[in-house]
């Protein structure tokens, strides 16, 4: 919690920042909601609220937990020779309805848009696409994100787990609020951006205007002397899709060293997860390093289990998933949260032990939040 504001703290414990300001005032401290507060202030609040203020971040705590099992998340094992080129992970971002899902549908010859409720993407999808670049078969992993303003956290997570961002901007609509938001997420994550100026089949399309608008946000097209690649596309008419893929591959080759060791135990991220009536918990995961195999014991957030089956984006069963590959995993004990990590461990026992510890921690945090909310309600009522 170090260096964060009262608002951050309030968010974390699920209460209203204004009541915390009021409580601190009552305790003799004048603090505004957005001001950054020190550990002492948080501890003071914690005492008053009967809440153990976590000065340790949940990430650090989890790292320690894994360390106690001799596991390090995020570590590439082996030496140089063990590393092989992996496909780039590309997050597709942009304002609602600008054609992100349609573009991915066009790139992989599918039709997800047609099946979406109200045509609005509600969760993240992940797909792998093959493309031919100079006679070479190249794979690219795409992560679709929703453009609706409510899904900021998903976009932030999406950009953090990706190597490249495709910013989709509809040429008939131009730069809109979530275009800017997506752009900022990608910048914050230090991810190179390729701009897909979409819907150029429309008579009212104005791709030049889009270039001008993005230039104002510091994304200057190569043709204007900047370093951002812009590709005019139409997801509907299939215009320039090959150029877009080429731009992605060029960006990956030019500025990124994307390699991973397929020989180590698999690790990666949960992209999306839900409970399926017939199949139980289903998690879309992204393998970041190592190779995930059917039969592996895994822990994903507070969920654990053995990989019972793995499906690719076409619903076809796979025996293994190599680095950079998304896969739907069946066999988890519960539904992990999007953005949580997954790790292959020695055996089921270890997976269960780690999962139980994480679960206990989540439960304790939840109970503490409830307690805090009650105490705060009492305080406000008195
Ligand atoms: P969210 O996921 O909800 O943010 O939307 P999205 O960006 O995924 O947009 P989606 O792919 O669902 O497309 C929105 C609408 O625009 C649909 O009706 C598409 O058919 C249409 N559309 C997408 N691309 C094009 C295009 O290149 N040309 C035209 N004319 N229409 C397009
Ligand atoms: Mg969509």
Tab-separated table of C-alpha atoms and ligand atoms in Angstrom:
chain	number	residue	atom	x	y	z
A	1	UNK	CA	0.000	0.000	0.000
A	2	UNK	CA	3.102	2.189	0.185
A	3	UNK	CA	2.780	5.615	-1.435
A	4	UNK	CA	-0.791	5.103	-2.580
A	5	UNK	CA	-3.684	7.486	-2.097
A	6	UNK	CA	-6.648	7.158	0.181
A	7	UNK	CA	-8.748	6.466	-2.905
A	8	UNK	CA	-6.488	3.547	-3.845
A	9	UNK	CA	-6.776	2.213	-0.327
A	10	UNK	CA	-10.560	2.670	-0.284
A	11	UNK	CA	-10.810	0.816	-3.612
A	12	UNK	CA	-8.693	-1.985	-2.277
A	13	UNK	CA	-10.872	-2.555	0.755
A	14	UNK	CA	-14.082	-1.849	-1.140
A	15	UNK	CA	-15.276	1.266	0.673
A	16	UNK	CA	-16.010	4.868	-0.160
A	17	UNK	CA	-12.984	7.194	0.039
A	18	UNK	CA	-15.084	10.057	1.407
A	19	UNK	CA	-15.926	8.114	4.564
A	20	UNK	CA	-12.232	7.406	5.104
A	21	UNK	CA	-11.477	11.128	4.787
A	22	UNK	CA	-14.157	11.793	7.363
A	23	UNK	CA	-12.861	9.112	9.696
A	24	UNK	CA	-9.308	10.487	9.487
A	25	UNK	CA	-10.625	13.977	10.178
A	26	UNK	CA	-12.290	12.565	13.270
A	27	UNK	CA	-8.923	11.063	14.256
A	28	UNK	CA	-7.260	14.444	13.821
A	29	UNK	CA	-5.697	14.002	10.379
A	30	UNK	CA	-6.550	16.203	7.429
A	31	UNK	CA	-6.070	14.211	4.281
A	32	UNK	CA	-7.695	14.544	0.880
A	33	UNK	CA	-8.850	11.479	-1.034
A	34	UNK	CA	-6.283	11.803	-3.803
A	35	UNK	CA	-3.328	12.743	-1.615
A	36	UNK	CA	-0.789	9.970	-1.164
A	37	UNK	CA	-0.714	8.718	2.396
A	38	UNK	CA	2.004	7.021	4.387
A	39	UNK	CA	1.988	3.697	6.155
A	40	UNK	CA	1.352	5.370	9.539
A	41	UNK	CA	-1.873	6.918	8.321
A	42	UNK	CA	-2.994	3.598	6.870
A	43	UNK	CA	-2.097	1.858	10.094
A	44	UNK	CA	-4.035	4.451	12.071
A	45	UNK	CA	-7.049	3.772	9.886
A	46	UNK	CA	-6.417	0.064	10.185
A	47	UNK	CA	-6.500	0.254	13.984
A	48	UNK	CA	-9.730	2.182	13.920
A	49	UNK	CA	-11.276	-0.186	11.418
A	50	UNK	CA	-9.951	-3.395	12.971
A	51	UNK	CA	-8.238	-4.132	9.713
A	52	UNK	CA	-4.744	-5.425	9.291
A	53	UNK	CA	-3.260	-3.027	6.806
A	54	UNK	CA	-1.189	-4.914	4.293
A	55	UNK	CA	1.997	-3.002	3.859
A	56	UNK	CA	3.201	-5.960	1.818
A	57	UNK	CA	1.700	-6.048	-1.658
A	58	UNK	CA	-0.306	-9.140	-2.630
A	59	UNK	CA	2.212	-9.721	-5.441
A	60	UNK	CA	5.133	-9.835	-3.018
A	61	UNK	CA	3.184	-12.106	-0.737
A	62	UNK	CA	2.448	-14.488	-3.572
A	63	UNK	CA	6.065	-14.459	-4.651
A	64	UNK	CA	7.046	-15.485	-1.138
A	65	UNK	CA	4.444	-18.229	-1.105
A	66	UNK	CA	5.779	-19.648	-4.379
A	67	UNK	CA	9.351	-19.329	-3.157
A	68	UNK	CA	8.514	-21.540	-0.216
A	69	UNK	CA	7.703	-24.221	-2.797
A	70	UNK	CA	10.890	-23.438	-4.698
A	71	UNK	CA	8.967	-21.925	-7.597
A	72	UNK	CA	9.672	-18.651	-9.340
A	73	UNK	CA	7.004	-17.217	-11.580
A	74	UNK	CA	8.309	-15.411	-14.648
A	75	UNK	CA	11.733	-16.995	-14.764
A	76	UNK	CA	13.087	-18.307	-18.042
A	77	UNK	CA	15.008	-21.442	-17.177
A	78	UNK	CA	17.815	-23.095	-19.059
A	79	UNK	CA	20.451	-21.321	-21.130
A	80	UNK	CA	20.542	-19.496	-24.461
A	81	UNK	CA	20.495	-22.720	-26.473
A	82	UNK	CA	17.223	-23.772	-24.900
A	83	UNK	CA	15.383	-20.678	-26.109
A	84	UNK	CA	13.376	-20.801	-29.312
A	85	UNK	CA	11.455	-18.084	-31.133
A	86	UNK	CA	7.904	-17.788	-29.920
A	87	UNK	CA	4.990	-16.017	-31.622
A	88	UNK	CA	4.279	-12.424	-30.616
A	89	UNK	CA	1.276	-11.870	-28.371
A	90	UNK	CA	-0.762	-9.056	-29.864
A	91	UNK	CA	-3.558	-7.313	-28.003
A	92	UNK	CA	-6.264	-5.748	-30.119
A	93	UNK	CA	-7.605	-2.616	-28.483
A	94	UNK	CA	-9.762	0.353	-29.367
A	95	UNK	CA	-13.058	2.149	-28.906
A	96	UNK	CA	-16.315	0.202	-28.747
A	97	UNK	CA	-17.643	-0.928	-32.138
A	98	UNK	CA	-14.563	0.127	-34.078
A	99	UNK	CA	-14.269	-3.424	-35.412
A	100	UNK	CA	-11.742	-5.269	-33.208
A	101	UNK	CA	-13.607	-8.566	-33.110
A	102	UNK	CA	-14.613	-8.326	-36.764
A	103	UNK	CA	-10.969	-7.744	-37.664
A	104	UNK	CA	-9.893	-10.815	-35.722
A	105	UNK	CA	-12.719	-12.803	-37.286
A	106	UNK	CA	-11.458	-11.762	-40.715
A	107	UNK	CA	-7.859	-12.629	-39.829
A	108	UNK	CA	-8.731	-16.124	-38.702
A	109	UNK	CA	-11.698	-16.876	-40.925
A	110	UNK	CA	-14.241	-17.114	-38.147
A	111	UNK	CA	-17.371	-15.296	-37.070
A	112	UNK	CA	-17.445	-14.408	-33.400
A	113	UNK	CA	-19.147	-11.016	-33.903
A	114	UNK	CA	-22.354	-12.720	-35.060
A	115	UNK	CA	-22.653	-14.633	-31.787
A	116	UNK	CA	-22.049	-11.743	-29.393
A	117	UNK	CA	-24.944	-10.370	-27.378
A	118	UNK	CA	-25.753	-6.901	-28.703
A	119	UNK	CA	-22.549	-7.025	-30.730
A	120	UNK	CA	-20.561	-5.993	-27.665
A	121	UNK	CA	-17.545	-7.991	-26.563
A	122	UNK	CA	-17.860	-8.863	-22.880
A	123	UNK	CA	-14.701	-10.810	-22.287
A	124	UNK	CA	-11.301	-11.397	-23.736
A	125	UNK	CA	-10.769	-13.999	-26.415
A	126	UNK	CA	-7.437	-15.390	-27.579
A	127	UNK	CA	-6.553	-16.916	-30.918
A	128	UNK	CA	-3.537	-17.979	-32.887
A	129	UNK	CA	-3.231	-17.154	-36.578
A	130	UNK	CA	-0.806	-18.473	-39.178
A	131	UNK	CA	0.545	-16.154	-41.806
A	132	UNK	CA	3.007	-16.479	-44.629
A	133	UNK	CA	5.779	-13.889	-44.547
A	134	UNK	CA	8.364	-14.218	-47.338
A	135	UNK	CA	7.524	-17.884	-47.755
A	136	UNK	CA	7.891	-18.536	-44.050
A	137	UNK	CA	5.029	-19.721	-41.861
A	138	UNK	CA	4.713	-17.310	-38.953
A	139	UNK	CA	2.325	-17.567	-36.043
A	140	UNK	CA	0.779	-14.627	-34.227
A	141	UNK	CA	-1.262	-14.846	-31.037
A	142	UNK	CA	-4.102	-12.345	-30.819
A	143	UNK	CA	-5.929	-11.257	-27.733
A	144	UNK	CA	-9.250	-9.534	-28.317
A	145	UNK	CA	-10.375	-6.996	-25.716
A	146	UNK	CA	-13.698	-5.253	-25.209
A	147	UNK	CA	-13.971	-1.580	-26.135
A	148	UNK	CA	-16.849	-0.739	-23.837
A	149	UNK	CA	-15.862	1.884	-21.299
A	150	UNK	CA	-16.741	-0.400	-18.385
A	151	UNK	CA	-13.858	-2.755	-19.156
A	152	UNK	CA	-10.829	-0.588	-18.370
A	153	UNK	CA	-9.217	-3.208	-16.131
A	154	UNK	CA	-9.419	-5.845	-18.860
A	155	UNK	CA	-7.704	-3.530	-21.311
A	156	UNK	CA	-4.998	-2.659	-18.820
A	157	UNK	CA	-4.363	-6.359	-18.185
A	158	UNK	CA	-4.493	-7.122	-21.883
A	159	UNK	CA	-1.783	-4.621	-22.704
A	160	UNK	CA	0.411	-5.756	-19.816
A	161	UNK	CA	0.522	-9.339	-21.045
A	162	UNK	CA	1.208	-8.492	-24.676
A	163	UNK	CA	4.230	-7.800	-26.848
A	164	UNK	CA	2.484	-5.557	-29.381
A	165	UNK	CA	-0.789	-3.645	-29.409
A	166	UNK	CA	-2.970	-3.158	-32.456
A	167	UNK	CA	-4.949	0.017	-31.972
A	168	UNK	CA	-8.112	-0.225	-34.047
A	169	UNK	CA	-9.640	3.102	-35.040
A	170	UNK	CA	-12.728	3.259	-37.248
A	171	UNK	CA	-12.023	5.706	-40.070
A	172	UNK	CA	-15.626	6.936	-40.081
A	173	UNK	CA	-15.616	7.710	-36.360
A	174	UNK	CA	-12.038	8.765	-35.621
A	175	UNK	CA	-10.266	8.898	-32.286
A	176	UNK	CA	-12.683	8.375	-29.386
A	177	UNK	CA	-12.293	8.175	-25.575
A	178	UNK	CA	-11.377	4.485	-25.395
A	179	UNK	CA	-8.983	4.920	-28.325
A	180	UNK	CA	-7.042	7.320	-26.133
A	181	UNK	CA	-7.413	5.102	-23.087
A	182	UNK	CA	-6.106	2.072	-24.994
A	183	UNK	CA	-3.244	4.118	-26.352
A	184	UNK	CA	-2.283	5.145	-22.836
A	185	UNK	CA	-2.434	1.556	-21.543
A	186	UNK	CA	-0.103	0.434	-24.322
A	187	UNK	CA	2.264	3.326	-23.668
A	188	UNK	CA	2.248	2.648	-19.923
A	189	UNK	CA	3.067	-0.994	-20.574
A	190	UNK	CA	5.827	0.038	-23.003
A	191	UNK	CA	4.264	-1.976	-25.807
A	192	UNK	CA	4.852	-0.981	-29.454
A	193	UNK	CA	1.674	0.064	-31.247
A	194	UNK	CA	0.516	-0.745	-34.766
A	195	UNK	CA	-2.500	1.302	-35.837
A	196	UNK	CA	-5.218	-0.391	-37.889
A	197	UNK	CA	-7.368	2.296	-39.460
A	198	UNK	CA	-10.509	0.228	-40.023
A	199	UNK	CA	-13.735	0.514	-42.013
A	200	UNK	CA	-12.059	2.199	-44.971
A	201	UNK	CA	-14.741	0.579	-47.179
A	202	UNK	CA	-17.202	3.139	-45.847
A	203	UNK	CA	-17.797	6.201	-48.041
A	204	UNK	CA	-17.460	8.528	-45.054
A	205	UNK	CA	-14.113	7.013	-44.009
A	206	UNK	CA	-11.376	9.591	-43.434
A	207	UNK	CA	-8.101	7.783	-42.695
A	208	UNK	CA	-6.086	10.992	-43.056
A	209	UNK	CA	-8.060	12.593	-40.257
A	210	UNK	CA	-7.301	9.610	-38.008
A	211	UNK	CA	-3.585	10.093	-38.692
A	212	UNK	CA	-3.821	13.759	-37.772
A	213	UNK	CA	-5.732	13.016	-34.579
A	214	UNK	CA	-3.299	10.351	-33.385
A	215	UNK	CA	-0.336	12.556	-34.199
A	216	UNK	CA	-1.694	14.928	-31.579
A	217	UNK	CA	-1.433	12.085	-29.060
A	218	UNK	CA	2.189	11.477	-29.971
A	219	UNK	CA	1.537	8.562	-32.301
A	220	UNK	CA	3.138	9.886	-35.478
A	221	UNK	CA	2.768	7.804	-38.678
A	222	UNK	CA	5.947	6.705	-40.455
A	223	UNK	CA	4.839	8.561	-43.580
A	224	UNK	CA	4.868	11.768	-41.502
A	225	UNK	CA	8.371	11.031	-40.241
A	226	UNK	CA	7.289	9.314	-37.043
A	227	UNK	CA	7.797	5.720	-36.020
A	228	UNK	CA	4.244	4.367	-35.780
A	229	UNK	CA	3.019	1.992	-38.463
A	230	UNK	CA	-0.451	2.767	-39.761
A	231	UNK	CA	-2.313	0.304	-41.983
A	232	UNK	CA	-5.643	1.164	-43.618
A	233	UNK	CA	-7.871	-1.903	-43.445
A	234	UNK	CA	-11.405	-3.094	-43.862
A	235	UNK	CA	-12.377	-6.036	-41.711
A	236	UNK	CA	-15.601	-6.235	-43.683
A	237	UNK	CA	-14.146	-6.279	-47.198
A	238	UNK	CA	-10.887	-7.944	-46.236
A	239	UNK	CA	-8.728	-5.060	-47.463
A	240	UNK	CA	-5.025	-5.010	-46.449
A	241	UNK	CA	-5.272	-7.720	-43.810
A	242	UNK	CA	-2.007	-9.215	-45.118
A	243	UNK	CA	-0.355	-5.804	-44.739
A	244	UNK	CA	-1.506	-5.607	-41.151
A	245	UNK	CA	-0.084	-9.049	-40.349
A	246	UNK	CA	3.132	-8.047	-42.070
A	247	UNK	CA	3.360	-4.875	-39.973
A	248	UNK	CA	2.952	-6.981	-36.830
A	249	UNK	CA	5.654	-9.438	-37.859
A	250	UNK	CA	7.974	-6.560	-38.854
A	251	UNK	CA	7.454	-4.893	-35.486
A	252	UNK	CA	8.144	-8.149	-33.682
A	253	UNK	CA	11.319	-8.836	-35.644
A	254	UNK	CA	12.607	-5.285	-35.509
A	255	UNK	CA	12.212	-4.391	-31.889
A	256	UNK	CA	11.557	-7.498	-29.819
A	257	UNK	CA	13.498	-10.578	-28.894
A	258	UNK	CA	10.684	-13.046	-28.433
A	259	UNK	CA	12.078	-16.299	-27.239
A	260	UNK	CA	11.131	-18.841	-24.629
A	261	UNK	CA	12.195	-22.249	-23.429
A	262	UNK	CA	9.632	-24.880	-24.435
A	263	UNK	CA	11.449	-27.410	-22.252
A	264	UNK	CA	10.622	-26.000	-18.840
A	265	UNK	CA	7.437	-26.421	-16.797
A	266	UNK	CA	4.743	-24.242	-18.295
A	267	UNK	CA	3.815	-20.860	-16.846
A	268	UNK	CA	1.531	-18.138	-18.090
A	269	UNK	CA	-1.565	-16.095	-17.501
A	270	UNK	CA	-5.265	-16.674	-17.227
A	271	UNK	CA	-6.822	-14.608	-19.995
A	272	UNK	CA	-10.445	-15.378	-19.199
A	273	UNK	CA	-12.304	-18.024	-17.217
A	274	UNK	CA	-15.868	-19.057	-16.647
A	275	UNK	CA	-18.013	-21.884	-15.381
A	276	UNK	CA	-19.398	-24.041	-18.145
A	277	UNK	CA	-22.477	-26.045	-17.258
A	278	UNK	CA	-21.270	-29.226	-18.862
A	279	UNK	CA	-17.518	-28.928	-18.653
A	280	UNK	CA	-17.053	-27.207	-15.299
A	281	UNK	CA	-14.477	-24.434	-14.913
A	282	UNK	CA	-13.014	-23.489	-18.289
A	283	UNK	CA	-9.991	-21.193	-18.417
A	284	UNK	CA	-8.471	-19.583	-21.478
A	285	UNK	CA	-4.808	-19.381	-20.673
A	286	UNK	CA	-1.771	-18.011	-22.441
A	287	UNK	CA	1.369	-20.107	-22.193
A	288	UNK	CA	4.268	-17.678	-21.740
A	289	UNK	CA	7.096	-20.169	-21.233
A	290	UNK	CA	7.409	-23.919	-21.172
A	291	UNK	CA	5.006	-26.387	-22.745
A	292	UNK	CA	1.664	-27.184	-21.164
A	293	UNK	CA	0.492	-30.760	-21.556
A	294	UNK	CA	-2.638	-32.731	-20.840
A	295	UNK	CA	-2.093	-34.437	-17.509
A	296	UNK	CA	0.031	-31.620	-16.020
A	297	UNK	CA	-0.711	-30.595	-12.447
A	298	UNK	CA	-1.393	-26.881	-12.386
A	299	UNK	CA	-2.318	-24.101	-10.038
A	300	UNK	CA	-4.070	-21.055	-11.484
A	301	UNK	CA	-4.776	-18.338	-8.944
A	302	UNK	CA	-6.725	-20.098	-6.196
A	303	UNK	CA	-7.753	-22.923	-8.541
A	304	UNK	CA	-5.847	-26.158	-8.977
A	305	UNK	CA	-6.180	-29.411	-10.811
A	306	UNK	CA	-4.819	-31.572	-13.526
A	307	UNK	CA	-5.223	-30.543	-17.164
A	308	UNK	CA	-7.987	-32.907	-18.284
A	309	UNK	CA	-8.201	-31.570	-21.814
A	310	UNK	CA	-6.996	-28.625	-23.841
A	311	UNK	CA	-8.827	-27.053	-26.761
A	312	UNK	CA	-7.572	-24.657	-29.392
A	313	UNK	CA	-9.560	-21.680	-30.717
A	314	UNK	CA	-11.519	-23.981	-33.045
A	315	UNK	CA	-12.562	-26.247	-30.186
A	316	UNK	CA	-10.161	-28.955	-31.359
A	317	UNK	CA	-8.370	-30.950	-28.668
A	318	UNK	CA	-4.639	-30.418	-28.278
A	319	UNK	CA	-2.174	-32.587	-26.407
A	320	UNK	CA	0.207	-29.707	-25.731
A	321	UNK	CA	0.566	-25.944	-25.972
A	322	UNK	CA	3.947	-24.325	-26.582
A	323	UNK	CA	5.110	-20.810	-25.625
A	324	UNK	CA	2.917	-18.024	-27.014
A	325	UNK	CA	-0.048	-20.334	-27.451
A	326	UNK	CA	-3.479	-19.654	-26.018
A	327	UNK	CA	-5.508	-22.679	-24.953
A	328	UNK	CA	-8.741	-23.512	-23.238
A	329	UNK	CA	-7.993	-25.638	-20.219
A	330	UNK	CA	-10.442	-28.048	-18.601
A	331	UNK	CA	-9.957	-29.739	-15.266
A	332	UNK	CA	-9.568	-26.905	-12.741
A	333	UNK	CA	-11.215	-27.109	-9.324
A	334	UNK	CA	-12.710	-23.625	-9.561
A	335	UNK	CA	-12.769	-20.539	-11.772
A	336	UNK	CA	-9.562	-18.475	-11.544
A	337	UNK	CA	-9.594	-14.728	-12.099
A	338	UNK	CA	-8.536	-13.107	-15.360
A	339	UNK	CA	-4.967	-11.872	-15.094
A	340	UNK	CA	-3.959	-14.402	-12.441
A	341	UNK	CA	-0.979	-16.582	-13.189
A	342	UNK	CA	-0.920	-20.311	-13.821
A	343	UNK	CA	2.000	-22.552	-13.019
A	344	UNK	CA	2.703	-26.205	-13.660
A	345	UNK	CA	3.936	-27.839	-10.479
A	346	UNK	CA	5.412	-31.184	-9.464
A	347	UNK	CA	2.236	-32.954	-8.500
A	348	UNK	CA	-1.425	-32.539	-7.552
A	349	UNK	CA	-0.533	-32.279	-3.891
A	350	UNK	CA	1.649	-29.234	-4.393
A	351	UNK	CA	-0.946	-27.630	-6.667
A	352	UNK	CA	-3.592	-28.111	-4.013
A	353	UNK	CA	-1.394	-26.776	-1.221
A	354	UNK	CA	-0.569	-23.578	-3.103
A	355	UNK	CA	-4.185	-23.117	-4.161
A	356	UNK	CA	-5.414	-23.601	-0.585
A	357	UNK	CA	-2.994	-21.007	0.753
A	358	UNK	CA	-4.056	-18.512	-1.910
A	359	UNK	CA	-7.685	-19.243	-1.258
A	360	UNK	CA	-7.278	-18.772	2.478
A	361	UNK	CA	-5.621	-15.424	1.831
A	362	UNK	CA	-8.378	-14.296	-0.500
A	363	UNK	CA	-10.973	-15.353	2.027
A	364	UNK	CA	-9.227	-13.484	4.847
A	365	UNK	CA	-8.996	-10.350	2.707
A	366	UNK	CA	-12.693	-10.586	1.886
A	367	UNK	CA	-13.664	-11.013	5.530
A	368	UNK	CA	-11.494	-8.089	6.533
A	369	UNK	CA	-13.198	-5.958	3.892
A	370	UNK	CA	-16.622	-6.880	5.227
A	371	UNK	CA	-15.536	-6.066	8.749
A	372	UNK	CA	-14.171	-2.724	7.641
A	373	UNK	CA	-17.351	-1.858	5.808
A	374	UNK	CA	-19.438	-2.647	8.885
A	375	UNK	CA	-17.195	-0.618	11.183
A	376	UNK	CA	-17.274	2.285	8.772
A	377	UNK	CA	-21.049	2.132	8.502
A	378	UNK	CA	-21.315	2.204	12.299
A	379	UNK	CA	-18.925	5.153	12.431
A	380	UNK	CA	-20.881	7.104	9.812
A	381	UNK	CA	-24.166	6.389	11.594
A	382	UNK	CA	-22.885	7.560	14.985
B	1	LIG	P1	-16.506	-4.087	-28.909
B	1	LIG	O1	-15.824	-5.396	-28.739
B	1	LIG	O2	-17.870	-4.109	-28.345
B	1	LIG	O3	-15.687	-2.959	-28.405
B	1	LIG	O4	-16.670	-3.825	-30.500
B	1	LIG	P2	-15.622	-4.241	-31.627
B	1	LIG	O5	-14.577	-3.201	-31.724
B	1	LIG	O6	-15.188	-5.642	-31.426
B	1	LIG	O7	-16.505	-4.104	-32.936
B	1	LIG	P3	-17.106	-5.302	-33.824
B	1	LIG	O8	-16.031	-6.089	-34.432
B	1	LIG	O9	-18.116	-6.010	-33.014
B	1	LIG	O10	-17.778	-4.440	-34.981
B	1	LIG	C1	-18.757	-3.460	-34.720
B	1	LIG	C2	-19.616	-3.256	-35.935
B	1	LIG	O11	-18.839	-2.676	-36.987
B	1	LIG	C3	-20.183	-4.545	-36.500
B	1	LIG	O12	-21.480	-4.316	-36.950
B	1	LIG	C4	-19.266	-4.859	-37.664
B	1	LIG	O13	-19.901	-5.620	-38.659
B	1	LIG	C5	-18.904	-3.469	-38.154
B	1	LIG	N1	-17.594	-3.427	-38.829
B	1	LIG	C6	-16.430	-3.885	-38.335
B	1	LIG	N2	-15.436	-3.710	-39.217
B	1	LIG	C7	-15.987	-3.111	-40.300
B	1	LIG	C8	-15.474	-2.652	-41.571
B	1	LIG	O14	-14.285	-2.779	-41.879
B	1	LIG	N3	-16.349	-2.049	-42.403
B	1	LIG	C9	-17.656	-1.892	-42.098
B	1	LIG	N4	-18.440	-1.286	-42.993
B	1	LIG	N5	-18.175	-2.322	-40.940
B	1	LIG	C10	-17.366	-2.914	-40.052
B	2	LIG	MG1	-15.396	-6.902	-29.888
